[in-house]
PDB file of C-alpha atoms in Angstrom:
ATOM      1  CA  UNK A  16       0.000   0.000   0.000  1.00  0.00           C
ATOM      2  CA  UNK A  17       0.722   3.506  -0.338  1.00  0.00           C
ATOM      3  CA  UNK A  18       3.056   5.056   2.277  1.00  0.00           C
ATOM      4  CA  UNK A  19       3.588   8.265   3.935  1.00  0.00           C
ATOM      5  CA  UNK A  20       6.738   8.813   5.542  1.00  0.00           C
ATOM      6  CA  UNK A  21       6.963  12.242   7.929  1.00  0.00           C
ATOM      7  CA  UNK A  22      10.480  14.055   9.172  1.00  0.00           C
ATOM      8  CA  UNK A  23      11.131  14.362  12.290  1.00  0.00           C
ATOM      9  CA  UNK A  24       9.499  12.149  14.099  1.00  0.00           C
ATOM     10  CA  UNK A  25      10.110  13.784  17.528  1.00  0.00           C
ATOM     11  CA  UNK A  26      11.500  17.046  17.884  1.00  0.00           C
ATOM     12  CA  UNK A  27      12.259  19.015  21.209  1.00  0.00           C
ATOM     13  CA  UNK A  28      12.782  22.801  20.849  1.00  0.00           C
ATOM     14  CA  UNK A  29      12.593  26.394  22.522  1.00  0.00           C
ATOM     15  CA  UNK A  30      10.551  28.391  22.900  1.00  0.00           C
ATOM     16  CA  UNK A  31      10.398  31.252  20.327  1.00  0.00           C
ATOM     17  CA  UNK A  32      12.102  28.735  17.741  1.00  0.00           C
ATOM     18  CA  UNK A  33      10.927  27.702  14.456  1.00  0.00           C
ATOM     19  CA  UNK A  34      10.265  23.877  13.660  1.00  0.00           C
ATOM     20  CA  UNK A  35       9.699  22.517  10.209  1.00  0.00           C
ATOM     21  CA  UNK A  36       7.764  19.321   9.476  1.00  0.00           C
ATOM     22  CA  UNK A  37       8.478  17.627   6.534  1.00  0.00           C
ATOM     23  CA  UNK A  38       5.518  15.003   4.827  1.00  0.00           C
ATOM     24  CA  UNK A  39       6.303  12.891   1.791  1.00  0.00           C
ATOM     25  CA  UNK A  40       4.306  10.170  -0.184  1.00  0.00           C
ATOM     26  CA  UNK A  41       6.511   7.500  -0.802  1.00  0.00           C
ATOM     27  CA  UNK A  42       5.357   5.750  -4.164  1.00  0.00           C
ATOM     28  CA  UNK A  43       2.334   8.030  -5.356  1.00  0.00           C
ATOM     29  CA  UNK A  44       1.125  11.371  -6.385  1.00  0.00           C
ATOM     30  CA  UNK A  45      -1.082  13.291  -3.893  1.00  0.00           C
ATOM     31  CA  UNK A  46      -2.510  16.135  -5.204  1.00  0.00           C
ATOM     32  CA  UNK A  47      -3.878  16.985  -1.891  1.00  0.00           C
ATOM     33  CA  UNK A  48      -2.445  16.881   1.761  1.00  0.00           C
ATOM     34  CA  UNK A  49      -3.177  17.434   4.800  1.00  0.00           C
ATOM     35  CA  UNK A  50      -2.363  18.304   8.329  1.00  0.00           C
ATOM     36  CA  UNK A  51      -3.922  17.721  11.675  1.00  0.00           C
ATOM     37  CA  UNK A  52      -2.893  17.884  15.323  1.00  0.00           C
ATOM     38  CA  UNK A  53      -3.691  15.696  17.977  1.00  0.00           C
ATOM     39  CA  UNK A  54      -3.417  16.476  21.686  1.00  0.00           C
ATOM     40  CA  UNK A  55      -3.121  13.934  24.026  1.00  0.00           C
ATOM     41  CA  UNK A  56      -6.842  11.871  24.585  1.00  0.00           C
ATOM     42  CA  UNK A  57      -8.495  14.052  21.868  1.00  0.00           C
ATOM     43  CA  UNK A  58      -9.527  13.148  18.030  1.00  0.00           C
ATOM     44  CA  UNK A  59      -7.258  14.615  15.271  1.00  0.00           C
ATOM     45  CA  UNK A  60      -8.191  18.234  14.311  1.00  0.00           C
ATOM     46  CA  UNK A  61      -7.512  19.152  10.903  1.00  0.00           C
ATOM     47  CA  UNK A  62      -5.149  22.016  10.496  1.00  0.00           C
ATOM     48  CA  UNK A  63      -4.967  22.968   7.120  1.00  0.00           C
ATOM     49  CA  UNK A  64      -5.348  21.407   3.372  1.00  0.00           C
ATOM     50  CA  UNK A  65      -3.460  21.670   0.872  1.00  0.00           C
ATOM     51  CA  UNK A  66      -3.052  20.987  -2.906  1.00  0.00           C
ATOM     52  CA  UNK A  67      -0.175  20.832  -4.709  1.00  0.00           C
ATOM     53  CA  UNK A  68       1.121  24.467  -6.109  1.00  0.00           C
ATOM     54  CA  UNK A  69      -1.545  26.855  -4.602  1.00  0.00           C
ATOM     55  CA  UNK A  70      -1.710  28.370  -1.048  1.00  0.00           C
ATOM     56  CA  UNK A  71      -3.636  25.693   2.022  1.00  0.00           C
ATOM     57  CA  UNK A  72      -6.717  26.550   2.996  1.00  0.00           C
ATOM     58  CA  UNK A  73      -6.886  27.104   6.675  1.00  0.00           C
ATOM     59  CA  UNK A  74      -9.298  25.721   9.135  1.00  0.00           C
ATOM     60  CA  UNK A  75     -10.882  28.274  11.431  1.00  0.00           C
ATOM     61  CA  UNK A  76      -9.012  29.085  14.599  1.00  0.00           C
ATOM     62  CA  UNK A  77      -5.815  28.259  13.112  1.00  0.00           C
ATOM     63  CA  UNK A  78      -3.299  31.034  12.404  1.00  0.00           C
ATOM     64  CA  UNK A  79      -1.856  31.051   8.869  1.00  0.00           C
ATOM     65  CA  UNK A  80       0.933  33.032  10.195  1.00  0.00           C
ATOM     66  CA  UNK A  81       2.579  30.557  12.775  1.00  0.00           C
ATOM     67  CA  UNK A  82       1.473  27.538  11.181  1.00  0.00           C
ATOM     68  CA  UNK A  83       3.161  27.483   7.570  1.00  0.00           C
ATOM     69  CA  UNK A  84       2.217  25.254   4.687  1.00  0.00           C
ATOM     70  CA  UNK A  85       4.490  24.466   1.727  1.00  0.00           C
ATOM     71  CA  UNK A  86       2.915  22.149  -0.753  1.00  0.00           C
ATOM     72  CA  UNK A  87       5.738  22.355  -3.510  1.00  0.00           C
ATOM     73  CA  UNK A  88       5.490  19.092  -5.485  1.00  0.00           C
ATOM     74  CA  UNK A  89       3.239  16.592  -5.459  1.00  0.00           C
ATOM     75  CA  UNK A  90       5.191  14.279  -2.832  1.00  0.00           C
ATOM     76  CA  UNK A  91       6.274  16.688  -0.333  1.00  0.00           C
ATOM     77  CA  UNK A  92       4.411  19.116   1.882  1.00  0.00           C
ATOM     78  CA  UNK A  93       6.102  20.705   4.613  1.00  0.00           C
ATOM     79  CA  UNK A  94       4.760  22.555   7.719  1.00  0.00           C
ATOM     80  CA  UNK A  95       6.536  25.102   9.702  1.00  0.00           C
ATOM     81  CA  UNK A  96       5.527  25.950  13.138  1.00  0.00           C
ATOM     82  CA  UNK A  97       6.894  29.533  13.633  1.00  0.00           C
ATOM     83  CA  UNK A  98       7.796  30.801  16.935  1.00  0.00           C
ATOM     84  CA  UNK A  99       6.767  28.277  18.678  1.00  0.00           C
ATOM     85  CA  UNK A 100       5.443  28.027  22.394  1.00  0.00           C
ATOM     86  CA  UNK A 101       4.623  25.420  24.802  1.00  0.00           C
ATOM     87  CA  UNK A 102       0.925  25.058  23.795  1.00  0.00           C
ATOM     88  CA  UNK A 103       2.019  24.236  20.221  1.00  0.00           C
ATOM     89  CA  UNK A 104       3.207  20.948  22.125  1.00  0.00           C
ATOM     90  CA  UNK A 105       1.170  18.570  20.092  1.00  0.00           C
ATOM     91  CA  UNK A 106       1.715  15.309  17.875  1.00  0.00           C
ATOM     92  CA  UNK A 107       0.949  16.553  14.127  1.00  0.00           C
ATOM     93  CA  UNK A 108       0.262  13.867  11.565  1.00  0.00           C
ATOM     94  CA  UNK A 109       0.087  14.555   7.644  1.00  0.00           C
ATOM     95  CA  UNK A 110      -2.085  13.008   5.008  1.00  0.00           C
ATOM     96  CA  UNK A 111      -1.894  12.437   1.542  1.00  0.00           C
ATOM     97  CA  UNK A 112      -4.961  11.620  -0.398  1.00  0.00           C
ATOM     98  CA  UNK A 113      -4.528   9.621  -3.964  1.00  0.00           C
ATOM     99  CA  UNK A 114      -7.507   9.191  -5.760  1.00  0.00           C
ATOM    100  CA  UNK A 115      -8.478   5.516  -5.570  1.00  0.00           C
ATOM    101  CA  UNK A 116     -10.814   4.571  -8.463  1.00  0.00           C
ATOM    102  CA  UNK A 117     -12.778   6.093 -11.537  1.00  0.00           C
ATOM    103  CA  UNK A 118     -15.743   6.260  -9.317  1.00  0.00           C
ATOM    104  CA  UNK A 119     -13.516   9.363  -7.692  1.00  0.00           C
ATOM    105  CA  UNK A 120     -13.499   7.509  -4.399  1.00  0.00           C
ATOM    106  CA  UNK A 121     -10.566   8.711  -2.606  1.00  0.00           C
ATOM    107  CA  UNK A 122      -8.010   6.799  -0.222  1.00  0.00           C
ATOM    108  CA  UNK A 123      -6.031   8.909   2.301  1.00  0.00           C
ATOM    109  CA  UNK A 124      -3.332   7.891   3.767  1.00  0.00           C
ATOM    110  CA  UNK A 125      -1.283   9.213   7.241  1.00  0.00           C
ATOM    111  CA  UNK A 126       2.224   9.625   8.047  1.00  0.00           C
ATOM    112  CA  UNK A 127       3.480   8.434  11.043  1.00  0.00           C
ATOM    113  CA  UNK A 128       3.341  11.713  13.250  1.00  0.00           C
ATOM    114  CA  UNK A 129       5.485  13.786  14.411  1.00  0.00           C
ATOM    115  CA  UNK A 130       5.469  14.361  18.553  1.00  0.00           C
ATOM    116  CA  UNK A 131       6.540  17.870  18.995  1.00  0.00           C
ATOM    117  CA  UNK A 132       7.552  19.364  22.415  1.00  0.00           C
ATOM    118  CA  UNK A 133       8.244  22.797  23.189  1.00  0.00           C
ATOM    119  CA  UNK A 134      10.004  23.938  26.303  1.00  0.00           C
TER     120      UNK A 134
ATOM    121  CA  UNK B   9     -22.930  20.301  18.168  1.00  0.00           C
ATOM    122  CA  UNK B  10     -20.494  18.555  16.880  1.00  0.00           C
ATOM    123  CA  UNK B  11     -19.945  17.622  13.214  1.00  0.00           C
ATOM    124  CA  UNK B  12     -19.136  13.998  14.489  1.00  0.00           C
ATOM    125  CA  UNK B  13     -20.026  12.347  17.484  1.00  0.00           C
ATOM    126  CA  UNK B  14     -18.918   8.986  18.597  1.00  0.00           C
ATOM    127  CA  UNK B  15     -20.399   6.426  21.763  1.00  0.00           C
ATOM    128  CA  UNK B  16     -18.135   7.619  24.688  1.00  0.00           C
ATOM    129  CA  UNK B  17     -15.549   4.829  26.101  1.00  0.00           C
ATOM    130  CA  UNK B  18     -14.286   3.571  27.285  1.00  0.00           C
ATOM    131  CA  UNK B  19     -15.307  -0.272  26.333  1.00  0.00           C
ATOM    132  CA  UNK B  20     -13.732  -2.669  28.790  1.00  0.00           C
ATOM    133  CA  UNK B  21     -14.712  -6.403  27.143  1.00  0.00           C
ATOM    134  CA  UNK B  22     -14.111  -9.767  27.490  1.00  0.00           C
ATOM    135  CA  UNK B  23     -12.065 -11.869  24.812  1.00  0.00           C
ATOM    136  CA  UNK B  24     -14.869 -13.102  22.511  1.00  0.00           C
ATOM    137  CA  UNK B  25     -17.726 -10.772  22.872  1.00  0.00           C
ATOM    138  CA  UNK B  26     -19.759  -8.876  20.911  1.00  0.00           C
ATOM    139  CA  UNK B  27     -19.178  -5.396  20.793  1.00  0.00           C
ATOM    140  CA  UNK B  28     -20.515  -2.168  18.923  1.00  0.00           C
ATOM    141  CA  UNK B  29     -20.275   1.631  18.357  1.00  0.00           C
ATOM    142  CA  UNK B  30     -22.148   4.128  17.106  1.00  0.00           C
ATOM    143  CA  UNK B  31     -21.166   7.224  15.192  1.00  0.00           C
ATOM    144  CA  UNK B  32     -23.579  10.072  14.543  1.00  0.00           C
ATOM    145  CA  UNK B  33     -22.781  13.015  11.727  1.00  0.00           C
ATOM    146  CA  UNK B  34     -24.667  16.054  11.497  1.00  0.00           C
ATOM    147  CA  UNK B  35     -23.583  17.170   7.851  1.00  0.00           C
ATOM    148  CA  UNK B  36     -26.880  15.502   5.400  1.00  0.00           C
ATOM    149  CA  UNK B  37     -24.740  15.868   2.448  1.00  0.00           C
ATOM    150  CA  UNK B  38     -21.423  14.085   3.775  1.00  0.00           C
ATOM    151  CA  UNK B  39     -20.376  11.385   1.144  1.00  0.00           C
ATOM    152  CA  UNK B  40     -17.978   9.252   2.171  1.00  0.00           C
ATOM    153  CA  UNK B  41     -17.957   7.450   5.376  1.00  0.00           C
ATOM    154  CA  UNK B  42     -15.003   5.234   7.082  1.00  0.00           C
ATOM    155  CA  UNK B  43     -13.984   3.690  10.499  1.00  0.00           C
ATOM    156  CA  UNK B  44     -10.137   4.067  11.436  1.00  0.00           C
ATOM    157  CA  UNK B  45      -7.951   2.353  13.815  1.00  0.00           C
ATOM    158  CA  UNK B  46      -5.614   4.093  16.467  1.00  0.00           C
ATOM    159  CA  UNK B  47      -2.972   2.634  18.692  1.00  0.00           C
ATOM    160  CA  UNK B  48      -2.032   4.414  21.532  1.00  0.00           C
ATOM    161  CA  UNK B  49       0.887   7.258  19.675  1.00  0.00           C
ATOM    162  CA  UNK B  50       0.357   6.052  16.380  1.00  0.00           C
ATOM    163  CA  UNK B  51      -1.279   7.173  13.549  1.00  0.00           C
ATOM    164  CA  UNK B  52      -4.782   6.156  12.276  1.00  0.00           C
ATOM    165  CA  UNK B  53      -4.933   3.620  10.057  1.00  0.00           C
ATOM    166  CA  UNK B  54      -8.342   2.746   7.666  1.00  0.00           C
ATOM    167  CA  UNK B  55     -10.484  -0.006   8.872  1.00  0.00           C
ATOM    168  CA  UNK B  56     -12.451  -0.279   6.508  1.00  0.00           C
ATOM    169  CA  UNK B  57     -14.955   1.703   4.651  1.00  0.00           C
ATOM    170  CA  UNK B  58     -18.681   2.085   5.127  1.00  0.00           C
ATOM    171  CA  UNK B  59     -21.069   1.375   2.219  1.00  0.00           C
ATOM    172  CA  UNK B  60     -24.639   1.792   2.011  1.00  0.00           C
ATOM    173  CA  UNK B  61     -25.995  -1.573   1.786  1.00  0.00           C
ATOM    174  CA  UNK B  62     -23.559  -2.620   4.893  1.00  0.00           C
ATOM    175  CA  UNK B  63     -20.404  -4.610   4.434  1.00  0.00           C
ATOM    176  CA  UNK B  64     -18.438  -6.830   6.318  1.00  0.00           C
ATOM    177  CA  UNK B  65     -14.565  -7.819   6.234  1.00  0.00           C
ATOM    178  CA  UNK B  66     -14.506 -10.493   8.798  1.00  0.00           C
ATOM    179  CA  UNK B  67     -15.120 -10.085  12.420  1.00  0.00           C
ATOM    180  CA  UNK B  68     -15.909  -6.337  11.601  1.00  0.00           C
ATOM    181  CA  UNK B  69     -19.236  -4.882  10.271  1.00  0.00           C
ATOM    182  CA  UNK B  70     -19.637  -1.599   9.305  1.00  0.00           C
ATOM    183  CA  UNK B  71     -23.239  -0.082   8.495  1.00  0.00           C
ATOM    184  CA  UNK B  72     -25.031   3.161   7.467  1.00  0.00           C
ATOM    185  CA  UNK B  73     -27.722   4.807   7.733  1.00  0.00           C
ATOM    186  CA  UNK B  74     -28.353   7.900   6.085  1.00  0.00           C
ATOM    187  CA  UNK B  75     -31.993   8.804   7.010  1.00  0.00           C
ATOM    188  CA  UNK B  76     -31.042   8.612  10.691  1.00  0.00           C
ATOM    189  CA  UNK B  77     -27.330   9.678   9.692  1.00  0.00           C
ATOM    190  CA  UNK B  78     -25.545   7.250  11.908  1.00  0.00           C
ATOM    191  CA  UNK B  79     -23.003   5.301  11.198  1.00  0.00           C
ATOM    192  CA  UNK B  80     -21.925   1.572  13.482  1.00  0.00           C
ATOM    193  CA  UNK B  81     -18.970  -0.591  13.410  1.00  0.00           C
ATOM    194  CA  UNK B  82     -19.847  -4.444  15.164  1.00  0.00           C
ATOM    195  CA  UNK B  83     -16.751  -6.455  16.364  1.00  0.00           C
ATOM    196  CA  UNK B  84     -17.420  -9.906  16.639  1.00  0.00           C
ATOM    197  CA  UNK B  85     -15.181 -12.422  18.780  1.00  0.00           C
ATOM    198  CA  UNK B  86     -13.487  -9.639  20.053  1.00  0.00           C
ATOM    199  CA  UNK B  87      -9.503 -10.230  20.377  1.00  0.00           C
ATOM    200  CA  UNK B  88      -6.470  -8.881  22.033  1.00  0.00           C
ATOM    201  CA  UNK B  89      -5.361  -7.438  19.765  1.00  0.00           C
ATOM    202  CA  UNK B  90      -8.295  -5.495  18.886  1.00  0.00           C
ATOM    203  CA  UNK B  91      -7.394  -2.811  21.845  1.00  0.00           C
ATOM    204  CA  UNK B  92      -7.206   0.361  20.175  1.00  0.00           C
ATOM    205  CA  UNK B  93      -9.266   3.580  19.607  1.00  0.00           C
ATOM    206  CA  UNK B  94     -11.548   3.528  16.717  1.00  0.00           C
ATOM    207  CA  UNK B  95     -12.070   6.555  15.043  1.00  0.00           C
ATOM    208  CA  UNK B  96     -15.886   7.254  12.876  1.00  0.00           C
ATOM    209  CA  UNK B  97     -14.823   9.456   9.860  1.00  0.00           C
ATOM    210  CA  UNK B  98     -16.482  11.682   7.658  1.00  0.00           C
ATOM    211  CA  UNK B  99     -16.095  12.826   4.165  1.00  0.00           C
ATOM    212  CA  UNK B 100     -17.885  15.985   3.892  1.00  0.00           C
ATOM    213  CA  UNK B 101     -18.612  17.733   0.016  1.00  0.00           C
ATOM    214  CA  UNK B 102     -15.678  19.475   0.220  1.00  0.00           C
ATOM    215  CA  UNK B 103     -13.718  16.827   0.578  1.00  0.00           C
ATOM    216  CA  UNK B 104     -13.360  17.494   4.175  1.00  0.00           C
ATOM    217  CA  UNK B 105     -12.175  14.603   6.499  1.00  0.00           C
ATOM    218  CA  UNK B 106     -13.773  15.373   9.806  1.00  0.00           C
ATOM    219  CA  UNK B 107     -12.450  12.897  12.629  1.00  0.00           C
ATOM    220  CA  UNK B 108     -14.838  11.638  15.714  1.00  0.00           C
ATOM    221  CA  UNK B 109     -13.470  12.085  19.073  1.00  0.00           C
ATOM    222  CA  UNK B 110     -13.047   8.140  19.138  1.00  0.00           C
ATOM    223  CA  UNK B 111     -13.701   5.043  20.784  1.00  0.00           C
ATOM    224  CA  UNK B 112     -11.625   3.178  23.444  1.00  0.00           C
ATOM    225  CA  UNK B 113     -12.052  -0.285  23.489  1.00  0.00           C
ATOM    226  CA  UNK B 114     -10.093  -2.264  26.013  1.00  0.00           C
ATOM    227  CA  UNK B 115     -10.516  -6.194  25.451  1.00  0.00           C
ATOM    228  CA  UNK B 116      -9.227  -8.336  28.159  1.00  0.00           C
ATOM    229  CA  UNK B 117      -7.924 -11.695  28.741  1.00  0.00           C
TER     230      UNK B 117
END
């Protein structure tokens, strides 16, 4: 099956520091990815979507600004948490979505997260 | 209310029972419907999908029911290994995957 890998997979940084998040698919095109965050004993919230060569759209609540989405080619999409502070403390998984039949049934598919801490 | 509601958990069951959950959406024109799999720090992965007429893969049957707009996952013979948090998710018409808080089922020895 398809795979998604994410980079890091744990990160640790300061306060006021910027952390990148890096989301491949491995062996197929996704023309759409996305991003969610997951604190600890809640469901995943999506974050943002994104499609390959245009600008994500952003769910409500979540600030364009600090949370930057780079969906350059159609295998990579990269997130950057800017300035980050203790409350961005989260595990953020990415999706890919590759369009499954002719029906235009979708599969999506999730990297394996990335636990980030800020101190 | 929320977009997607799930049963709350947790489920504490014996090996070999029956168990089911419910899911509930409150978007009429949703399209798509799914049950995912969580272990504890990892990501979701598909269970399997839910189709109109029902479908089973299985110990696992998934239903729908789009006049009451509820969704249900049954696990039969329930195993070990089927500790996890199940998550009911939505396709919406924009393409919008919208998670449920999830299930916690705890299946004991």
């Amino acid at each position: 099956g398809a795979v998604v890998s994410q980079h890091p997979s744990r990160v640790i940084c300061k306060s006021g520091t910027s952390v990148k998040i890096e989301c491949r698919s491995l062996d197929f095109q996704a023309t759409t990815m996305f991003w969610y965050r997951q604190f600890p004993k809640q469901s995943l919230m999506l974050m943002a979507t994104s499609n390959e060569g245009s600008k994500a759209t952003y769910e409500q609540g979540v600030e364009k600004d600090k949370f930057l989405i780079n969906h350059a080619s159609l295998t990579l999409s990269t997130l950057t948490v800017t300035s980050a502070h203790p409350e961005d403390s989260s595990f953020y998984i990415c999706s890919a979505r590759e369009k499954w039949d002719t029906s235009g049934t979708y599969e999506q598919y999730f990297g394996p997260g990335t636990r980030l801490t800020v101190t | 209310r929320k977009e997607v509601e799930q049963d709350p958990g947790p489920f504490n069951v014996p090996e070999g029972a029956t168990v089911a959950f419910n899911c509930t959406y409150s978007n009429s024109a949703s399209q798509s419907f799914f049950w995912y799999r969580q272990d504890c720090r990892k990501e979701p992965k598909l269970l399997m999908s839910v189709y109109s007429s029902g479908n089973e893969d299985g110990r696992f049957t998934a239903q729908l029911n789009r006049a009451s707009q509820y969704i249900s996952l049954l696990i039969r013979d329930s195993k070990l290994s089927d500790s996890a948090t199940y998550l009911c998710v939505v396709l919406t018409g924009g393409f919008k995957t919208i998670f449920g808080a999830g299930t916690r089922l705890f299946v004991k020895a």
